């Protein structure tokens, strides 16, 4: 029930009907007796500056989750950014301070790492391959570097995009080995699909079959794709004996980080 006293949070994107956050947040608010609610906002890009200005004056709104396609464009319209959101030029959550100032952060990578910890993975000293250097791949790669991986390899069909991310990470984390070559997968402790490949049951794989045969059964293999839950890539890895992590696991793990940034939930919710 939304009452006059209810504090709001929002999620903005376009389209928005497919997002799961409103169900997840509202279920958590209800089961924890919180007078809070999440609303979903489908907004045209040309109206974003007016929306952002309205957020500054919206006294009963605590924050806003940001989803595709507005993570990058909104990063340029806020009053302050966390260091990682500034480095990535991308936000997926905004906190509205009591003074109306809007602070953006990007917790995609932190949520991803939280999910991997549930599989017993600790990034320090590990070797990781991230396929996909777009919004989510960059956030995951940044979090892996913050977590102290020994070696990070970034792959993308768009080579200049992958190289630009590698350059950004090399200057932020000069002590780490960041590359783009992966003749075999056998030495990786973590292999992540951070591309949309496999979404919607197409049966496509993000890496060639011969290369996939070289996966180590000791590796954790993760996918960001949320539908299907177990992608063909994860199915293949599971059949080889690898531990697997699904896209919905990452999304669920992130909820506490999003809620904590907006000040409406504990980190471990
Ligand atoms: P994006 O378009 O910014 O980036 C995708 C990147 O993948 C591009 O750089 C593209 O060149 C690359 N790519 C595509 N096919 C490839 C291939 N076969 N090999 C190598 N690279 C390839 O997209 P994004 O915002 O990073 O989102 C990626 C996916 O992550 C989407 O499916 C999105 O729904 C999902 N996502 C999941 C979560 C979650 O919590 N599970 C969170 C955010 C995004």
CSV table of C-alpha atoms in Angstrom, one decimal, residues 4-258:
chain,number,residue,atom,x,y,z
A,4,UNK,CA,0.8,9.7,2.0
A,5,UNK,CA,3.7,8.9,4.4
A,6,UNK,CA,5.4,6.4,2.1
A,7,UNK,CA,9.0,7.2,1.0
A,8,UNK,CA,9.6,6.3,-2.6
A,9,UNK,CA,12.5,5.0,-4.7
A,10,UNK,CA,12.3,4.7,-8.5
A,11,UNK,CA,13.9,2.7,-11.3
A,12,UNK,CA,14.3,4.5,-14.6
A,13,UNK,CA,14.9,2.9,-18.0
A,14,UNK,CA,13.3,2.5,-21.5
A,15,UNK,CA,11.6,0.1,-21.9
A,16,UNK,CA,10.9,-0.7,-18.2
A,17,UNK,CA,8.1,-3.3,-18.1
A,18,UNK,CA,10.7,-6.2,-18.1
A,19,UNK,CA,12.6,-5.1,-15.0
A,20,UNK,CA,12.3,-7.3,-11.9
A,21,UNK,CA,13.6,-4.7,-9.3
A,22,UNK,CA,10.1,-3.3,-8.4
A,23,UNK,CA,8.8,-6.8,-7.4
A,24,UNK,CA,12.0,-7.6,-5.5
A,25,UNK,CA,12.3,-4.2,-3.7
A,26,UNK,CA,8.6,-4.0,-2.9
A,27,UNK,CA,8.5,-7.6,-1.6
A,28,UNK,CA,11.5,-6.8,0.7
A,29,UNK,CA,9.9,-3.5,1.9
A,30,UNK,CA,6.6,-5.3,2.7
A,31,UNK,CA,8.2,-8.3,4.5
A,32,UNK,CA,10.3,-5.9,6.5
A,33,UNK,CA,7.4,-3.6,7.5
A,34,UNK,CA,9.0,-0.6,5.7
A,35,UNK,CA,6.8,2.3,4.7
A,36,UNK,CA,8.8,2.4,1.4
A,37,UNK,CA,7.8,1.6,-2.2
A,38,UNK,CA,9.6,1.4,-5.6
A,39,UNK,CA,8.0,2.8,-8.8
A,40,UNK,CA,9.0,2.1,-12.4
A,41,UNK,CA,9.6,5.1,-14.7
A,42,UNK,CA,9.7,4.8,-18.5
A,43,UNK,CA,11.0,8.2,-19.6
A,44,UNK,CA,12.0,9.5,-23.0
A,45,UNK,CA,15.7,10.6,-23.2
A,46,UNK,CA,14.9,14.2,-24.1
A,47,UNK,CA,13.0,14.6,-20.8
A,48,UNK,CA,15.9,13.3,-18.6
A,49,UNK,CA,17.2,16.7,-17.7
A,50,UNK,CA,13.8,17.7,-16.4
A,51,UNK,CA,13.4,14.4,-14.6
A,52,UNK,CA,16.8,14.8,-12.9
A,53,UNK,CA,15.9,18.4,-11.9
A,54,UNK,CA,12.5,17.1,-10.5
A,55,UNK,CA,14.4,14.5,-8.4
A,56,UNK,CA,16.4,17.3,-6.7
A,57,UNK,CA,13.1,18.8,-5.4
A,58,UNK,CA,11.3,15.5,-4.8
A,59,UNK,CA,11.3,15.4,-1.0
A,60,UNK,CA,9.7,12.0,-0.4
A,61,UNK,CA,12.0,10.2,-3.0
A,62,UNK,CA,15.2,8.7,-1.6
A,63,UNK,CA,16.9,7.5,-4.8
A,64,UNK,CA,16.6,6.0,-8.2
A,65,UNK,CA,18.0,2.8,-9.8
A,66,UNK,CA,19.2,3.4,-13.4
A,67,UNK,CA,19.0,0.7,-16.1
A,68,UNK,CA,19.5,0.4,-19.8
A,69,UNK,CA,19.9,2.6,-21.8
A,70,UNK,CA,20.5,5.5,-19.4
A,71,UNK,CA,23.5,4.4,-17.3
A,72,UNK,CA,26.0,6.5,-19.3
A,73,UNK,CA,23.8,9.5,-20.2
A,74,UNK,CA,22.7,10.1,-16.6
A,75,UNK,CA,26.3,9.9,-15.2
A,76,UNK,CA,26.8,13.3,-16.9
A,77,UNK,CA,23.8,15.0,-15.3
A,78,UNK,CA,24.3,14.4,-11.5
A,79,UNK,CA,25.8,16.5,-8.8
A,80,UNK,CA,28.6,14.1,-7.7
A,81,UNK,CA,29.8,10.6,-8.7
A,82,UNK,CA,31.6,7.9,-6.7
A,83,UNK,CA,35.2,7.3,-7.9
A,84,UNK,CA,34.2,4.1,-9.7
A,85,UNK,CA,31.2,5.7,-11.4
A,86,UNK,CA,33.4,8.6,-12.5
A,87,UNK,CA,36.0,6.2,-13.9
A,88,UNK,CA,33.4,4.1,-15.7
A,89,UNK,CA,31.3,7.2,-16.8
A,90,UNK,CA,28.3,5.1,-15.8
A,91,UNK,CA,25.8,5.0,-12.9
A,92,UNK,CA,23.2,2.4,-12.0
A,93,UNK,CA,22.0,4.0,-8.8
A,94,UNK,CA,21.4,7.6,-7.5
A,95,UNK,CA,21.0,8.7,-3.9
A,96,UNK,CA,19.1,11.9,-3.3
A,97,UNK,CA,20.6,13.6,-0.2
A,98,UNK,CA,18.4,15.6,2.2
A,99,UNK,CA,19.7,18.8,0.6
A,100,UNK,CA,18.5,17.5,-2.8
A,101,UNK,CA,22.0,16.8,-4.2
A,102,UNK,CA,22.2,13.7,-6.4
A,103,UNK,CA,25.1,11.2,-5.9
A,104,UNK,CA,25.6,8.5,-8.5
A,105,UNK,CA,27.4,5.1,-8.0
A,106,UNK,CA,27.7,2.0,-10.1
A,107,UNK,CA,27.4,-1.2,-8.1
A,108,UNK,CA,27.0,-3.7,-11.0
A,109,UNK,CA,30.6,-4.9,-10.3
A,110,UNK,CA,30.2,-5.1,-6.5
A,111,UNK,CA,27.0,-7.1,-7.0
A,112,UNK,CA,28.7,-9.5,-9.3
A,113,UNK,CA,31.6,-10.0,-6.9
A,114,UNK,CA,29.1,-10.6,-4.0
A,115,UNK,CA,27.5,-13.3,-6.0
A,116,UNK,CA,30.9,-14.9,-6.8
A,117,UNK,CA,31.7,-15.0,-3.1
A,118,UNK,CA,28.7,-17.2,-2.5
A,119,UNK,CA,30.4,-19.7,-4.9
A,120,UNK,CA,33.6,-19.5,-2.8
A,121,UNK,CA,35.5,-17.2,-5.2
A,122,UNK,CA,37.8,-14.6,-3.8
A,123,UNK,CA,39.3,-12.3,-6.5
A,124,UNK,CA,42.7,-11.6,-4.9
A,125,UNK,CA,45.5,-13.4,-6.8
A,126,UNK,CA,43.1,-15.0,-9.4
A,127,UNK,CA,43.2,-14.9,-13.2
A,128,UNK,CA,40.0,-13.8,-14.9
A,129,UNK,CA,38.6,-13.4,-18.4
A,130,UNK,CA,35.8,-11.0,-19.0
A,131,UNK,CA,34.1,-11.3,-22.5
A,132,UNK,CA,32.3,-8.0,-23.2
A,133,UNK,CA,33.7,-4.6,-22.4
A,134,UNK,CA,30.3,-2.7,-22.5
A,135,UNK,CA,28.6,-1.2,-19.5
A,136,UNK,CA,28.3,-4.3,-17.4
A,137,UNK,CA,31.6,-5.8,-18.5
A,138,UNK,CA,33.5,-2.6,-17.6
A,139,UNK,CA,31.9,-2.5,-14.1
A,140,UNK,CA,32.8,-6.2,-13.5
A,141,UNK,CA,36.3,-5.7,-14.8
A,142,UNK,CA,36.8,-2.6,-12.5
A,143,UNK,CA,35.5,-4.5,-9.5
A,144,UNK,CA,37.8,-7.5,-10.2
A,145,UNK,CA,40.7,-5.1,-10.3
A,146,UNK,CA,39.6,-3.5,-7.1
A,147,UNK,CA,39.4,-7.0,-5.6
A,148,UNK,CA,43.1,-7.6,-6.5
A,149,UNK,CA,43.0,-10.2,-9.3
A,150,UNK,CA,46.5,-11.2,-10.5
A,151,UNK,CA,45.6,-11.1,-14.2
A,152,UNK,CA,42.7,-9.8,-16.1
A,153,UNK,CA,42.0,-10.4,-19.8
A,154,UNK,CA,39.3,-8.4,-21.6
A,155,UNK,CA,37.7,-9.6,-24.9
A,156,UNK,CA,35.2,-7.9,-27.1
A,157,UNK,CA,34.3,-8.1,-30.8
A,158,UNK,CA,34.7,-4.3,-30.7
A,159,UNK,CA,38.5,-4.3,-30.2
A,160,UNK,CA,38.9,-0.5,-29.7
A,161,UNK,CA,36.3,-0.6,-27.0
A,162,UNK,CA,38.1,-3.5,-25.2
A,163,UNK,CA,41.5,-1.7,-25.6
A,164,UNK,CA,40.0,1.6,-24.2
A,165,UNK,CA,38.8,-0.3,-21.1
A,166,UNK,CA,42.1,-2.0,-20.7
A,167,UNK,CA,43.9,1.4,-20.9
A,168,UNK,CA,41.5,2.9,-18.3
A,169,UNK,CA,42.2,-0.1,-16.0
A,170,UNK,CA,46.0,0.0,-16.5
A,171,UNK,CA,46.1,3.6,-15.4
A,172,UNK,CA,43.8,3.0,-12.4
A,173,UNK,CA,45.5,-0.2,-11.3
A,174,UNK,CA,49.1,0.0,-12.6
A,175,UNK,CA,50.3,-3.0,-10.6
A,176,UNK,CA,47.9,-5.5,-12.3
A,177,UNK,CA,48.5,-7.5,-15.5
A,178,UNK,CA,45.8,-6.5,-17.9
A,179,UNK,CA,45.8,-8.0,-21.4
A,180,UNK,CA,43.8,-9.1,-24.4
A,181,UNK,CA,45.2,-12.5,-25.4
A,182,UNK,CA,43.6,-15.8,-24.5
A,183,UNK,CA,44.8,-18.6,-26.8
A,184,UNK,CA,43.4,-21.1,-24.2
A,185,UNK,CA,41.0,-20.8,-21.2
A,186,UNK,CA,42.8,-23.4,-19.1
A,187,UNK,CA,44.6,-21.0,-16.8
A,188,UNK,CA,41.6,-18.9,-15.9
A,189,UNK,CA,40.0,-19.2,-12.4
A,190,UNK,CA,37.0,-17.1,-13.5
A,191,UNK,CA,35.4,-16.7,-17.0
A,192,UNK,CA,32.6,-14.3,-17.4
A,193,UNK,CA,30.2,-13.7,-20.3
A,194,UNK,CA,29.3,-10.0,-20.0
A,195,UNK,CA,27.8,-9.7,-23.5
A,196,UNK,CA,24.1,-10.2,-24.3
A,197,UNK,CA,25.0,-13.4,-26.3
A,198,UNK,CA,22.7,-16.3,-25.3
A,199,UNK,CA,19.8,-14.0,-24.3
A,200,UNK,CA,16.3,-15.1,-25.4
A,201,UNK,CA,17.2,-18.7,-26.1
A,202,UNK,CA,19.2,-18.2,-29.3
A,203,UNK,CA,21.6,-21.0,-28.4
A,204,UNK,CA,24.6,-18.8,-29.3
A,205,UNK,CA,27.9,-18.9,-27.4
A,206,UNK,CA,30.1,-16.0,-26.5
A,207,UNK,CA,33.3,-17.9,-27.3
A,208,UNK,CA,34.2,-20.4,-30.0
A,209,UNK,CA,33.6,-24.1,-29.3
A,210,UNK,CA,37.2,-25.2,-29.6
A,211,UNK,CA,38.3,-22.6,-27.0
A,212,UNK,CA,35.4,-23.6,-24.7
A,213,UNK,CA,36.8,-27.2,-24.6
A,214,UNK,CA,39.9,-25.8,-22.9
A,215,UNK,CA,37.9,-24.5,-19.8
A,216,UNK,CA,39.3,-25.8,-16.6
A,217,UNK,CA,36.8,-27.8,-14.5
A,218,UNK,CA,38.1,-25.9,-11.5
A,219,UNK,CA,36.9,-22.5,-12.9
A,220,UNK,CA,33.9,-20.5,-11.9
A,221,UNK,CA,32.0,-19.6,-15.0
A,222,UNK,CA,29.5,-16.7,-14.8
A,223,UNK,CA,27.0,-15.2,-17.2
A,224,UNK,CA,25.2,-11.8,-16.9
A,225,UNK,CA,22.3,-12.8,-19.1
A,226,UNK,CA,19.2,-13.2,-17.1
A,227,UNK,CA,16.9,-15.0,-19.6
A,228,UNK,CA,17.3,-17.9,-19.8
A,229,UNK,CA,18.6,-18.4,-16.3
A,230,UNK,CA,21.0,-21.1,-17.4
A,231,UNK,CA,22.4,-20.0,-20.8
A,232,UNK,CA,23.9,-22.5,-23.3
A,233,UNK,CA,27.3,-21.2,-22.2
A,234,UNK,CA,26.6,-22.0,-18.5
A,235,UNK,CA,25.1,-25.4,-19.5
A,236,UNK,CA,28.3,-26.2,-21.4
A,237,UNK,CA,30.5,-25.2,-18.4
A,238,UNK,CA,28.3,-27.2,-16.0
A,239,UNK,CA,28.7,-30.3,-18.1
A,240,UNK,CA,32.5,-29.9,-17.9
A,241,UNK,CA,32.2,-29.8,-14.1
A,242,UNK,CA,32.7,-26.1,-13.6
A,243,UNK,CA,30.8,-24.1,-10.9
A,244,UNK,CA,28.4,-21.8,-12.6
A,245,UNK,CA,26.9,-18.4,-11.6
A,246,UNK,CA,23.7,-17.1,-13.4
A,247,UNK,CA,22.6,-13.6,-14.3
A,248,UNK,CA,19.7,-13.6,-11.9
A,249,UNK,CA,22.2,-14.5,-9.1
A,250,UNK,CA,24.1,-11.3,-9.9
A,251,UNK,CA,21.0,-9.2,-10.0
A,252,UNK,CA,19.7,-10.6,-6.7
A,253,UNK,CA,23.1,-10.1,-5.0
A,254,UNK,CA,23.1,-6.5,-6.1
A,255,UNK,CA,19.8,-5.5,-4.5
A,256,UNK,CA,21.4,-4.8,-1.1
A,257,UNK,CA,24.1,-2.6,-2.7
A,258,UNK,CA,21.5,-0.6,-4.6
